[in-house]
Coordinates of C-alpha atoms in Angstrom, one line a residue:
M284 CA 100.7 139.0 115.3
S285 CA 103.0 138.2 118.3
G286 CA 102.4 138.2 122.0
D287 CA 100.0 136.2 124.2
W288 CA 96.3 135.7 123.1
W289 CA 95.1 138.1 125.8
D290 CA 97.0 141.0 124.3
S291 CA 94.5 141.4 121.5
A292 CA 91.5 139.8 123.2
V293 CA 87.9 140.9 123.4
I294 CA 86.4 139.3 126.5
Y295 CA 82.6 139.1 127.1
E296 CA 81.6 139.4 130.8
V297 CA 78.7 137.0 131.7
Y298 CA 76.7 137.7 134.9
P299 CA 75.3 134.1 135.1
R300 CA 72.2 134.9 137.1
S301 CA 71.0 137.3 134.5
F302 CA 72.2 135.7 131.2
A303 CA 70.0 132.7 130.6
D304 CA 67.8 130.5 132.9
G305 CA 68.0 126.9 132.0
D306 CA 65.7 125.3 134.6
G307 CA 62.9 127.9 134.8
D308 CA 63.4 129.0 138.3
G309 CA 63.9 132.7 137.3
V310 CA 67.6 132.7 137.9
G311 CA 70.2 132.3 135.3
D312 CA 72.4 129.2 135.6
L313 CA 75.2 127.2 133.9
P314 CA 73.0 125.1 131.7
G315 CA 71.3 128.3 130.4
L316 CA 74.7 129.8 129.7
S317 CA 75.9 126.6 128.0
E318 CA 72.9 126.6 125.7
R319 CA 73.6 130.2 124.7
L320 CA 77.3 129.9 124.1
P321 CA 76.9 129.9 120.3
Y322 CA 75.4 133.4 120.6
I323 CA 78.6 134.6 122.4
A324 CA 80.8 132.9 119.9
S325 CA 78.9 134.6 117.1
L326 CA 80.0 138.0 118.4
G327 CA 83.6 137.1 117.5
V328 CA 84.9 137.5 121.1
D329 CA 87.9 135.5 122.4
G330 CA 86.5 134.4 125.7
I331 CA 84.1 135.0 128.6
W332 CA 84.6 136.2 132.1
M333 CA 82.0 134.6 134.5
T334 CA 81.2 136.4 137.7
P335 CA 80.9 134.0 140.8
F336 CA 78.8 130.9 140.7
Q337 CA 80.4 129.2 143.6
P338 CA 78.4 128.3 146.8
S339 CA 77.2 131.4 148.6
P340 CA 74.4 132.7 150.8
Q341 CA 74.0 135.3 148.0
V342 CA 74.2 138.3 150.3
D343 CA 76.2 140.1 147.6
Q344 CA 75.1 138.0 144.6
G345 CA 77.9 135.6 144.9
Y346 CA 80.7 137.8 146.0
D347 CA 80.3 136.3 149.5
V348 CA 81.8 132.8 148.8
S349 CA 81.3 130.0 151.2
D350 CA 83.2 127.3 149.1
Y351 CA 85.8 128.5 146.5
C352 CA 86.0 125.1 144.8
G353 CA 82.3 124.3 144.2
V354 CA 79.1 125.2 142.3
D355 CA 76.1 126.7 144.0
P356 CA 73.0 124.5 143.4
L357 CA 71.3 127.8 142.3
F358 CA 73.5 127.6 139.2
G359 CA 73.9 123.9 138.7
T360 CA 76.5 121.3 139.4
M361 CA 80.2 120.8 138.9
A362 CA 79.2 118.4 136.0
D363 CA 77.3 121.4 134.5
F364 CA 80.5 123.5 134.8
D365 CA 82.7 120.8 133.2
Q366 CA 80.3 120.6 130.3
L367 CA 80.2 124.3 129.9
L368 CA 84.0 124.6 129.9
D369 CA 84.3 121.8 127.3
K370 CA 81.6 123.4 125.2
A371 CA 83.2 126.9 125.4
H372 CA 86.6 125.5 124.4
G373 CA 84.9 123.7 121.5
Q374 CA 83.5 127.1 120.4
G375 CA 86.9 128.7 120.6
L376 CA 86.1 130.6 123.7
R377 CA 88.5 130.9 126.7
V378 CA 86.9 130.9 130.2
L379 CA 87.9 133.3 132.9
L380 CA 86.4 132.9 136.4
D381 CA 86.1 135.4 139.3
V382 CA 88.2 134.8 142.5
V383 CA 87.4 136.8 145.6
P384 CA 90.5 136.8 147.8
N385 CA 89.8 139.9 150.0
H386 CA 86.8 138.4 151.8
C387 CA 84.6 135.3 152.0
S388 CA 81.1 134.6 153.3
S389 CA 80.4 134.6 157.0
A390 CA 79.0 131.1 156.2
H391 CA 82.4 129.8 155.1
P392 CA 83.5 126.9 157.3
L393 CA 86.8 128.5 158.3
F394 CA 85.0 131.6 159.5
Q395 CA 82.4 129.5 161.4
Q396 CA 85.3 127.6 163.0
A397 CA 86.9 130.9 164.0
L398 CA 83.7 132.1 165.6
A399 CA 83.4 128.9 167.6
A400 CA 87.0 128.8 168.6
G401 CA 86.9 132.1 170.4
P402 CA 89.4 134.9 171.1
G403 CA 93.1 134.0 170.9
S404 CA 92.6 130.9 168.8
P405 CA 94.7 130.2 165.6
E406 CA 91.4 129.9 163.8
R407 CA 90.7 133.5 164.4
E408 CA 94.1 134.5 163.0
L409 CA 92.8 133.7 159.5
F410 CA 90.6 136.8 159.8
H411 CA 90.8 140.2 161.4
F412 CA 89.3 139.7 164.9
V413 CA 90.3 142.6 167.2
E414 CA 89.2 143.9 170.6
G415 CA 87.2 147.1 170.3
R416 CA 87.5 150.4 172.1
S417 CA 85.7 151.2 175.3
S418 CA 83.5 154.2 175.9
S419 CA 84.0 153.7 179.6
P420 CA 85.6 151.4 182.1
D421 CA 82.3 149.7 182.6
S422 CA 81.7 149.1 178.9
P423 CA 84.7 147.0 177.6
S424 CA 85.0 146.8 173.8
D425 CA 81.6 148.4 173.2
L426 CA 83.0 150.6 170.3
P427 CA 84.6 149.4 167.0
P428 CA 88.4 149.1 167.0
N429 CA 88.7 152.0 164.6
N430 CA 86.7 154.4 162.3
W431 CA 86.9 152.4 159.1
Q432 CA 83.7 152.5 157.0
S433 CA 82.2 149.7 154.8
V434 CA 81.9 150.2 151.0
F435 CA 78.2 149.3 151.5
G436 CA 77.7 152.0 154.1
G437 CA 78.0 152.0 157.9
R438 CA 81.0 150.8 159.9
A439 CA 83.3 148.1 158.7
W440 CA 83.2 146.1 162.0
S441 CA 80.7 143.8 163.6
R442 CA 80.8 142.0 167.0
A443 CA 81.8 138.4 166.7
N444 CA 79.5 137.3 169.5
P445 CA 77.1 140.1 170.4
G446 CA 76.0 140.1 174.0
S447 CA 78.8 137.8 175.1
A448 CA 80.7 139.0 178.2
T449 CA 83.7 136.8 177.4
D450 CA 84.0 137.2 173.6
T451 CA 84.2 141.0 173.1
Q452 CA 86.1 140.9 169.7
W453 CA 84.9 142.6 166.5
Y454 CA 85.6 141.3 163.0
L455 CA 86.5 143.4 159.9
H456 CA 84.3 143.4 156.8
L457 CA 85.0 146.1 154.2
F458 CA 81.8 145.1 152.5
S459 CA 78.8 143.6 154.2
S460 CA 78.8 142.0 157.6
G461 CA 78.3 138.7 155.7
Q462 CA 81.7 139.2 154.0
P463 CA 84.5 139.0 156.6
D464 CA 88.0 140.0 155.4
W465 CA 90.8 137.4 155.3
N466 CA 93.9 138.2 157.2
W467 CA 96.6 138.1 154.5
R468 CA 99.4 138.7 157.0
N469 CA 98.8 135.1 158.0
P470 CA 100.8 132.8 155.6
E471 CA 98.1 130.2 155.9
V472 CA 95.7 132.4 153.9
G473 CA 98.1 132.6 151.0
D474 CA 98.6 128.8 151.0
Y475 CA 94.8 128.4 151.1
F476 CA 94.3 130.5 148.0
E477 CA 97.1 128.8 146.1
G478 CA 95.1 125.7 146.5
V479 CA 92.0 127.4 145.1
L480 CA 93.9 128.6 142.1
R481 CA 95.4 125.2 141.4
F482 CA 91.9 123.6 141.6
W483 CA 90.5 125.8 138.8
F484 CA 93.7 125.8 136.7
D485 CA 93.9 122.1 136.9
K486 CA 90.3 121.9 135.5
G487 CA 91.5 123.8 132.5
V488 CA 90.1 127.3 133.3
D489 CA 92.1 129.8 131.2
G490 CA 92.5 132.6 133.8
L491 CA 91.1 134.5 136.7
R492 CA 89.6 137.9 137.3
I493 CA 90.7 139.0 140.8
D494 CA 88.1 140.9 142.8
V495 CA 89.3 144.0 144.6
A496 CA 92.8 143.0 143.9
H497 CA 94.4 146.0 145.5
A498 CA 92.9 145.3 149.0
L499 CA 93.9 142.1 150.8
F500 CA 96.5 143.7 153.1
K501 CA 95.5 146.3 155.6
A502 CA 97.8 148.8 157.3
D503 CA 99.7 147.3 160.2
G504 CA 98.1 148.1 163.5
M505 CA 94.9 149.2 161.7
P506 CA 94.9 152.9 162.9
D507 CA 92.1 155.3 162.3
A508 CA 91.5 156.5 158.8
P509 CA 92.2 160.1 158.0
S510 CA 88.5 160.4 157.3
A511 CA 85.5 158.5 158.6
S512 CA 83.3 159.3 155.6
P513 CA 81.6 156.4 153.9
V514 CA 83.8 154.6 151.5
V515 CA 81.9 155.1 148.3
D516 CA 84.7 155.3 145.8
G517 CA 86.2 151.8 145.7
L518 CA 88.1 152.1 149.0
R519 CA 90.1 155.2 147.8
S520 CA 89.0 157.4 150.6
N521 CA 90.7 155.2 153.1
P522 CA 94.4 154.6 152.2
L523 CA 94.8 152.1 155.0
V524 CA 92.6 149.3 153.6
S525 CA 94.2 148.8 150.2
D526 CA 97.3 149.3 148.0
Q527 CA 99.7 148.1 150.8
E528 CA 103.1 147.2 149.4
E529 CA 102.9 143.6 150.6
V530 CA 100.1 142.8 148.2
H531 CA 102.4 142.7 145.2
E532 CA 104.2 139.6 146.5
V533 CA 100.8 137.8 146.3
Y534 CA 100.5 138.4 142.6
R535 CA 104.2 137.5 142.0
R536 CA 103.4 134.2 143.6
W537 CA 100.2 133.8 141.6
R538 CA 102.1 134.7 138.4
R539 CA 104.7 132.0 139.0
L540 CA 101.9 129.5 139.5
A541 CA 100.0 130.7 136.3
E542 CA 103.2 130.2 134.3
K543 CA 103.6 126.6 135.4
Y544 CA 100.7 125.7 133.2
Q545 CA 100.6 125.3 129.5
P546 CA 99.3 127.4 128.1
H547 CA 99.9 130.0 130.7
R548 CA 96.9 131.2 132.7
L549 CA 95.8 134.8 132.6
L550 CA 95.5 137.0 135.7
V551 CA 93.3 140.1 135.5
G552 CA 93.0 142.5 138.3
E553 CA 90.1 144.7 139.5
V554 CA 92.4 147.5 140.7
N555 CA 90.4 150.6 141.4
L556 CA 93.2 153.1 141.8
E557 CA 94.7 156.0 139.8
P558 CA 96.4 154.9 136.6
A559 CA 100.0 155.4 138.0
R560 CA 99.3 153.2 141.0
A561 CA 97.1 150.6 139.2
A562 CA 99.8 150.0 136.6
R563 CA 102.2 148.8 139.3
Y564 CA 100.0 145.6 139.5
T565 CA 100.9 144.7 135.9
R566 CA 104.6 144.8 136.2
A567 CA 106.4 142.0 134.3
D568 CA 106.2 139.6 137.2
E569 CA 102.7 140.4 138.5
M570 CA 99.3 140.3 136.9
H571 CA 99.0 140.4 133.1
Q572 CA 96.1 142.9 133.0
A573 CA 94.3 145.4 135.3
F574 CA 91.1 147.1 134.3
A575 CA 91.5 150.8 133.5
F576 CA 89.1 152.0 136.2
A577 CA 89.7 155.6 135.5
F578 CA 88.2 155.0 132.1
V579 CA 85.4 152.7 132.9
K580 CA 83.2 155.2 134.7
L581 CA 83.7 158.1 132.3
G582 CA 80.7 160.2 131.1
W583 CA 80.5 161.9 127.7
D584 CA 83.3 164.4 128.3
P585 CA 86.1 164.7 125.7
A586 CA 88.5 166.5 128.1
A587 CA 88.1 163.7 130.7
W588 CA 88.7 161.0 128.1
A589 CA 91.8 162.8 126.9
K590 CA 93.1 163.3 130.4
V591 CA 92.5 159.7 131.5
G592 CA 93.8 158.3 128.2
T593 CA 97.1 160.2 128.6
E594 CA 97.5 159.1 132.2
L595 CA 97.0 155.4 131.1
E596 CA 99.5 155.9 128.3
E597 CA 102.1 157.3 130.7
A598 CA 101.5 154.3 133.0
R599 CA 101.9 151.9 130.1
K600 CA 105.3 153.5 129.2
L601 CA 106.5 153.2 132.7
H602 CA 105.4 149.6 133.4
G603 CA 104.9 148.1 130.0
A604 CA 101.4 146.6 130.1
A605 CA 98.8 148.1 127.8
P606 CA 95.5 149.3 129.4
T607 CA 92.6 146.9 129.7
W608 CA 89.6 148.8 128.4
A609 CA 86.0 148.6 129.5
L610 CA 83.1 151.0 129.7
E611 CA 80.6 148.8 131.5
N612 CA 80.4 146.0 134.1
H613 CA 77.9 144.6 136.5
D614 CA 78.8 147.3 139.2
I615 CA 78.3 150.5 137.2
V616 CA 75.5 152.4 135.5
R617 CA 75.2 151.3 131.8
S618 CA 76.8 153.6 129.3
V619 CA 73.6 154.4 127.4
T620 CA 72.3 156.0 130.6
R621 CA 75.7 157.6 131.7
F622 CA 75.9 159.2 128.3
G623 CA 72.6 161.0 128.5
G624 CA 69.9 158.3 128.1
G625 CA 67.3 157.9 125.4
L626 CA 68.3 158.3 121.7
Q627 CA 71.2 160.5 122.5
G628 CA 72.6 158.0 125.0
T629 CA 72.1 155.2 122.6
R630 CA 74.0 156.9 119.8
R631 CA 76.8 157.8 122.1
S632 CA 77.1 154.3 123.5
R633 CA 77.5 153.0 119.9
A634 CA 80.2 155.5 119.3
A635 CA 81.9 154.7 122.5
L636 CA 81.8 150.9 121.8
V637 CA 83.6 151.5 118.4
A638 CA 86.1 153.7 120.1
L639 CA 86.7 151.1 122.8
L640 CA 87.4 148.3 120.3
G641 CA 89.9 150.5 118.4
L642 CA 92.1 151.3 121.4
P643 CA 95.5 149.6 122.0
G644 CA 95.1 146.6 124.4
A645 CA 92.5 144.1 125.4
A646 CA 88.8 145.1 125.6
Y647 CA 86.0 143.8 127.9
I648 CA 82.4 144.2 127.1
Y649 CA 79.5 143.5 129.5
Q650 CA 76.6 141.3 128.5
G651 CA 73.9 143.5 127.0
Q652 CA 76.4 146.3 126.0
E653 CA 76.3 144.8 122.6
L654 CA 72.6 145.4 122.6
G655 CA 72.7 148.9 123.7
L656 CA 70.8 148.2 126.9
P657 CA 70.1 151.1 129.2
E658 CA 70.2 151.1 133.0
V659 CA 66.8 150.0 134.4
D660 CA 65.1 151.8 137.2
V661 CA 64.2 148.7 139.2
P662 CA 61.2 149.3 141.5
E663 CA 62.4 149.8 145.1
E664 CA 60.5 146.9 146.4
A665 CA 62.2 144.6 143.9
R666 CA 65.8 145.7 144.6
V667 CA 68.1 143.1 146.2
D668 CA 71.5 144.8 146.1
P669 CA 72.9 145.1 149.6
M670 CA 74.2 148.5 148.8
W671 CA 70.7 149.7 148.5
A672 CA 69.7 148.7 152.0
R673 CA 73.0 149.9 153.6
G674 CA 73.9 152.9 151.5
G675 CA 71.0 153.9 149.4
V676 CA 72.8 153.0 146.1
T677 CA 71.8 150.1 143.8
R678 CA 73.6 148.3 141.1
D679 CA 70.5 146.2 140.2
G680 CA 69.7 148.4 137.2
A681 CA 72.7 147.0 135.3
R682 CA 71.8 143.4 136.2
V683 CA 68.4 143.0 134.8
P684 CA 68.2 139.7 132.7
L685 CA 68.9 139.9 129.1
P686 CA 66.1 140.2 126.6
W687 CA 66.4 137.3 124.1
T688 CA 62.9 137.6 122.4
E689 CA 60.5 140.4 121.6
D690 CA 57.7 138.3 123.2
P691 CA 57.6 139.0 126.9
A692 CA 56.8 135.3 127.7
G693 CA 59.5 133.8 129.9
S694 CA 60.8 137.3 130.8
H695 CA 61.6 137.8 127.1
G696 CA 63.1 134.4 126.5
F697 CA 65.3 134.5 129.6
S698 CA 63.5 131.5 131.0
A699 CA 61.3 128.9 129.5
V700 CA 57.6 129.9 129.0
G701 CA 55.7 129.1 132.1
G702 CA 58.8 129.5 134.3
A703 CA 59.1 131.6 137.5
P704 CA 59.4 135.3 137.1
S705 CA 62.9 136.6 136.7
W706 CA 64.8 137.4 139.8
L707 CA 64.8 141.1 138.8
P708 CA 61.8 142.3 136.8
T709 CA 62.2 143.2 133.2
P710 CA 60.8 146.6 132.3
D711 CA 58.2 147.6 129.7
G712 CA 59.6 147.7 126.2
W713 CA 62.5 145.4 127.0
G714 CA 61.7 143.3 123.9
T715 CA 62.5 146.2 121.6
R716 CA 66.1 145.7 122.4
A717 CA 66.0 141.8 122.3
V718 CA 68.6 139.7 120.6
E719 CA 66.0 138.2 118.3
R720 CA 64.9 141.6 117.0
Q721 CA 68.5 142.9 116.6
Q722 CA 69.6 139.8 114.7
R723 CA 67.3 140.8 111.9
D724 CA 68.4 144.4 111.7
P725 CA 71.7 145.1 109.8
G726 CA 71.8 148.5 111.4
S727 CA 71.4 147.4 115.0
H728 CA 73.7 147.8 118.0
L729 CA 74.4 144.1 117.8
A730 CA 75.3 144.1 114.1
L731 CA 77.7 147.0 114.8
A732 CA 79.4 145.2 117.6
R733 CA 79.9 142.1 115.4
Q734 CA 81.3 144.1 112.6
A735 CA 83.6 146.1 114.7
I736 CA 85.0 142.9 116.5
A737 CA 85.5 141.2 113.1
L738 CA 87.4 144.2 111.7
R739 CA 89.5 144.5 114.8
R740 CA 90.5 140.8 114.4
R741 CA 91.5 141.4 110.8
L742 CA 93.6 144.5 111.7
W743 CA 95.5 142.4 114.3
A744 CA 96.0 139.7 111.7
D745 CA 97.4 142.1 109.0
G746 CA 99.7 143.8 111.4
T747 CA 97.9 147.2 111.5
F748 CA 97.4 146.5 115.2
T749 CA 100.4 145.3 117.2
V750 CA 101.3 144.6 120.9
N751 CA 103.7 147.6 120.8
D752 CA 100.9 150.2 120.0
G753 CA 100.5 153.1 122.3
G754 CA 98.0 155.8 122.5
T755 CA 98.7 159.5 121.9
W756 CA 95.5 161.4 122.9
R757 CA 94.6 164.9 121.9
L758 CA 91.5 167.0 121.9
Q759 CA 90.8 169.3 118.9
E760 CA 88.6 172.2 118.5
G761 CA 84.9 171.4 118.4
G762 CA 85.2 168.4 120.8
L763 CA 86.9 166.0 118.4
L764 CA 88.8 163.5 120.5
L765 CA 91.7 161.6 118.8
C766 CA 93.7 158.6 120.0
Q767 CA 96.5 157.7 117.7
R768 CA 97.7 154.2 118.4
S769 CA 100.4 154.1 115.7
P770 CA 101.7 156.1 112.8
C771 CA 99.1 154.5 110.5
F772 CA 96.0 154.3 112.7
L773 CA 93.9 156.5 114.9
V774 CA 90.4 156.5 116.6
A775 CA 88.3 159.7 116.3
V776 CA 85.2 160.5 118.4
A777 CA 83.1 163.5 117.8
M778 CA 82.0 164.6 121.3
G779 CA 81.0 168.1 120.5
S780 CA 77.7 169.6 119.2
A781 CA 78.7 170.2 115.5
P782 CA 80.4 168.1 112.8
A783 CA 84.2 167.9 113.2
R784 CA 86.8 167.8 110.4
L785 CA 88.7 164.5 110.4
P786 CA 92.4 164.3 109.9
A787 CA 93.5 163.2 106.4
G788 CA 93.1 159.4 106.0
V789 CA 90.9 156.5 105.0
V790 CA 87.9 155.8 107.2
L791 CA 87.9 152.1 107.8
F792 CA 84.8 152.0 110.1
S793 CA 82.4 154.2 111.9
A794 CA 79.5 153.9 114.3
F795 CA 77.2 155.6 111.8
P796 CA 77.6 156.3 108.1
L797 CA 79.4 159.6 107.5
E798 CA 77.0 162.2 106.3
Q799 CA 79.8 164.2 104.5
D800 CA 83.2 163.0 103.4
G801 CA 86.0 164.2 105.8
W802 CA 83.5 165.2 108.5
L803 CA 82.4 163.3 111.6
Q804 CA 78.9 164.2 112.9
P805 CA 78.3 164.6 116.6
D806 CA 78.1 161.4 118.6
N807 CA 79.9 159.3 116.1
A808 CA 83.3 157.5 116.1
A809 CA 85.5 156.3 113.3
W810 CA 88.7 154.4 112.7
L811 CA 91.1 155.9 110.3
R812 CA 94.1 154.5 108.4
L813 CA 96.6 157.2 108.0

């Protein structure tokens, strides 16, 4: 096998506050994660991606960072992180961290200094402070500078100093008002973030996942958007707030920095754009990977899978980087629920996981996906996602703490017995999907995930899978979806309502045993050697 380690990697996303609680306060932390690293290693994955654990007021569960080079006491200490990093490397796991370069916390010292410095100061040039519009000559700057909307609902602007007669500026926040956007047209911002990257790379972190990587730069002059509708599709409805051409130079700079380290550090982008646009971020001198966002939110629709797969393949041919596959993350409804819920959704999520791991390129799985966890309907009074308060949408259902034990004590083993209740409540029956229970069941979702990852590794080792593989997608009669990654291998997914005849070949693996040779029953997936 040639290429870099990440070309064939399976990465496990860890949402630290929901993975394992080491100190009994009801919130997952770094010591809890360290203790559970052997479980992650037992899956056969190549590394972990950790969502933010840096100091933060936790307005957006850590994506409002107040210190990019620290550890929030909620999660532990820097010594805890150093120990975790060493232990992960000792288990053969690489470690990727989240970096959030589009915005910070309103509690960040540089933003606080900007507020104090006032209009016209160099401190304010680090962010987007702008005079507003006026509804009348007697009401200066009483309206936002433009019609841009926040991802979380409502306008994307807040007054810097409400009620002040002398400070009438507004500041931009594409997310919550507690997350002011950096002004990337100021070179000092780029220099600041280079220091952040160097800090973590010097510690030995293996790579970074870059949050809303396509944002950063906003259209010059910040004119009104074509539409003032709420931005609920990852910024796509407002072309002025993301995908500006200048952003690519940021990632060229970061790529040069990543390649100064040995081994080279990995850059993975959250780029929520159409495949042809997203692929531009993985050109040879930019990021190494970008999540296939067109794929990650798909339902159980064979035509949609074939269409998106074909678009991603065309983008790969144009720019050279294979898609980075995922079907779940901490921001979207879990696949069991998206695919129909209940027994049907569970079967389909098993099939989808097998399909995902057979596709050409790296694969990312989200904690609990290997257990077949469904979305949880978190009671309204327990919801903490800021999107719920501002926009009536919640991501809490995908963030409920993992069930480690069948016994409900300690929130099913998430915390020590007698500890505080978990930060999000676990639902009735959560223990039926617990790690402990699935470890004993050779037919469990967990056992399937381990088997598929192990076989994937062997197929990379024996040359069946290569870095040059593509993906030819086609949809056959009866809802049989095929992705042929090479002349000798294809992935088949039966997405119709009746058994589908497989192409001639040897079935290497399937989500469920085949009930009849040569036929794939509905809601099953198989890998075939041709």
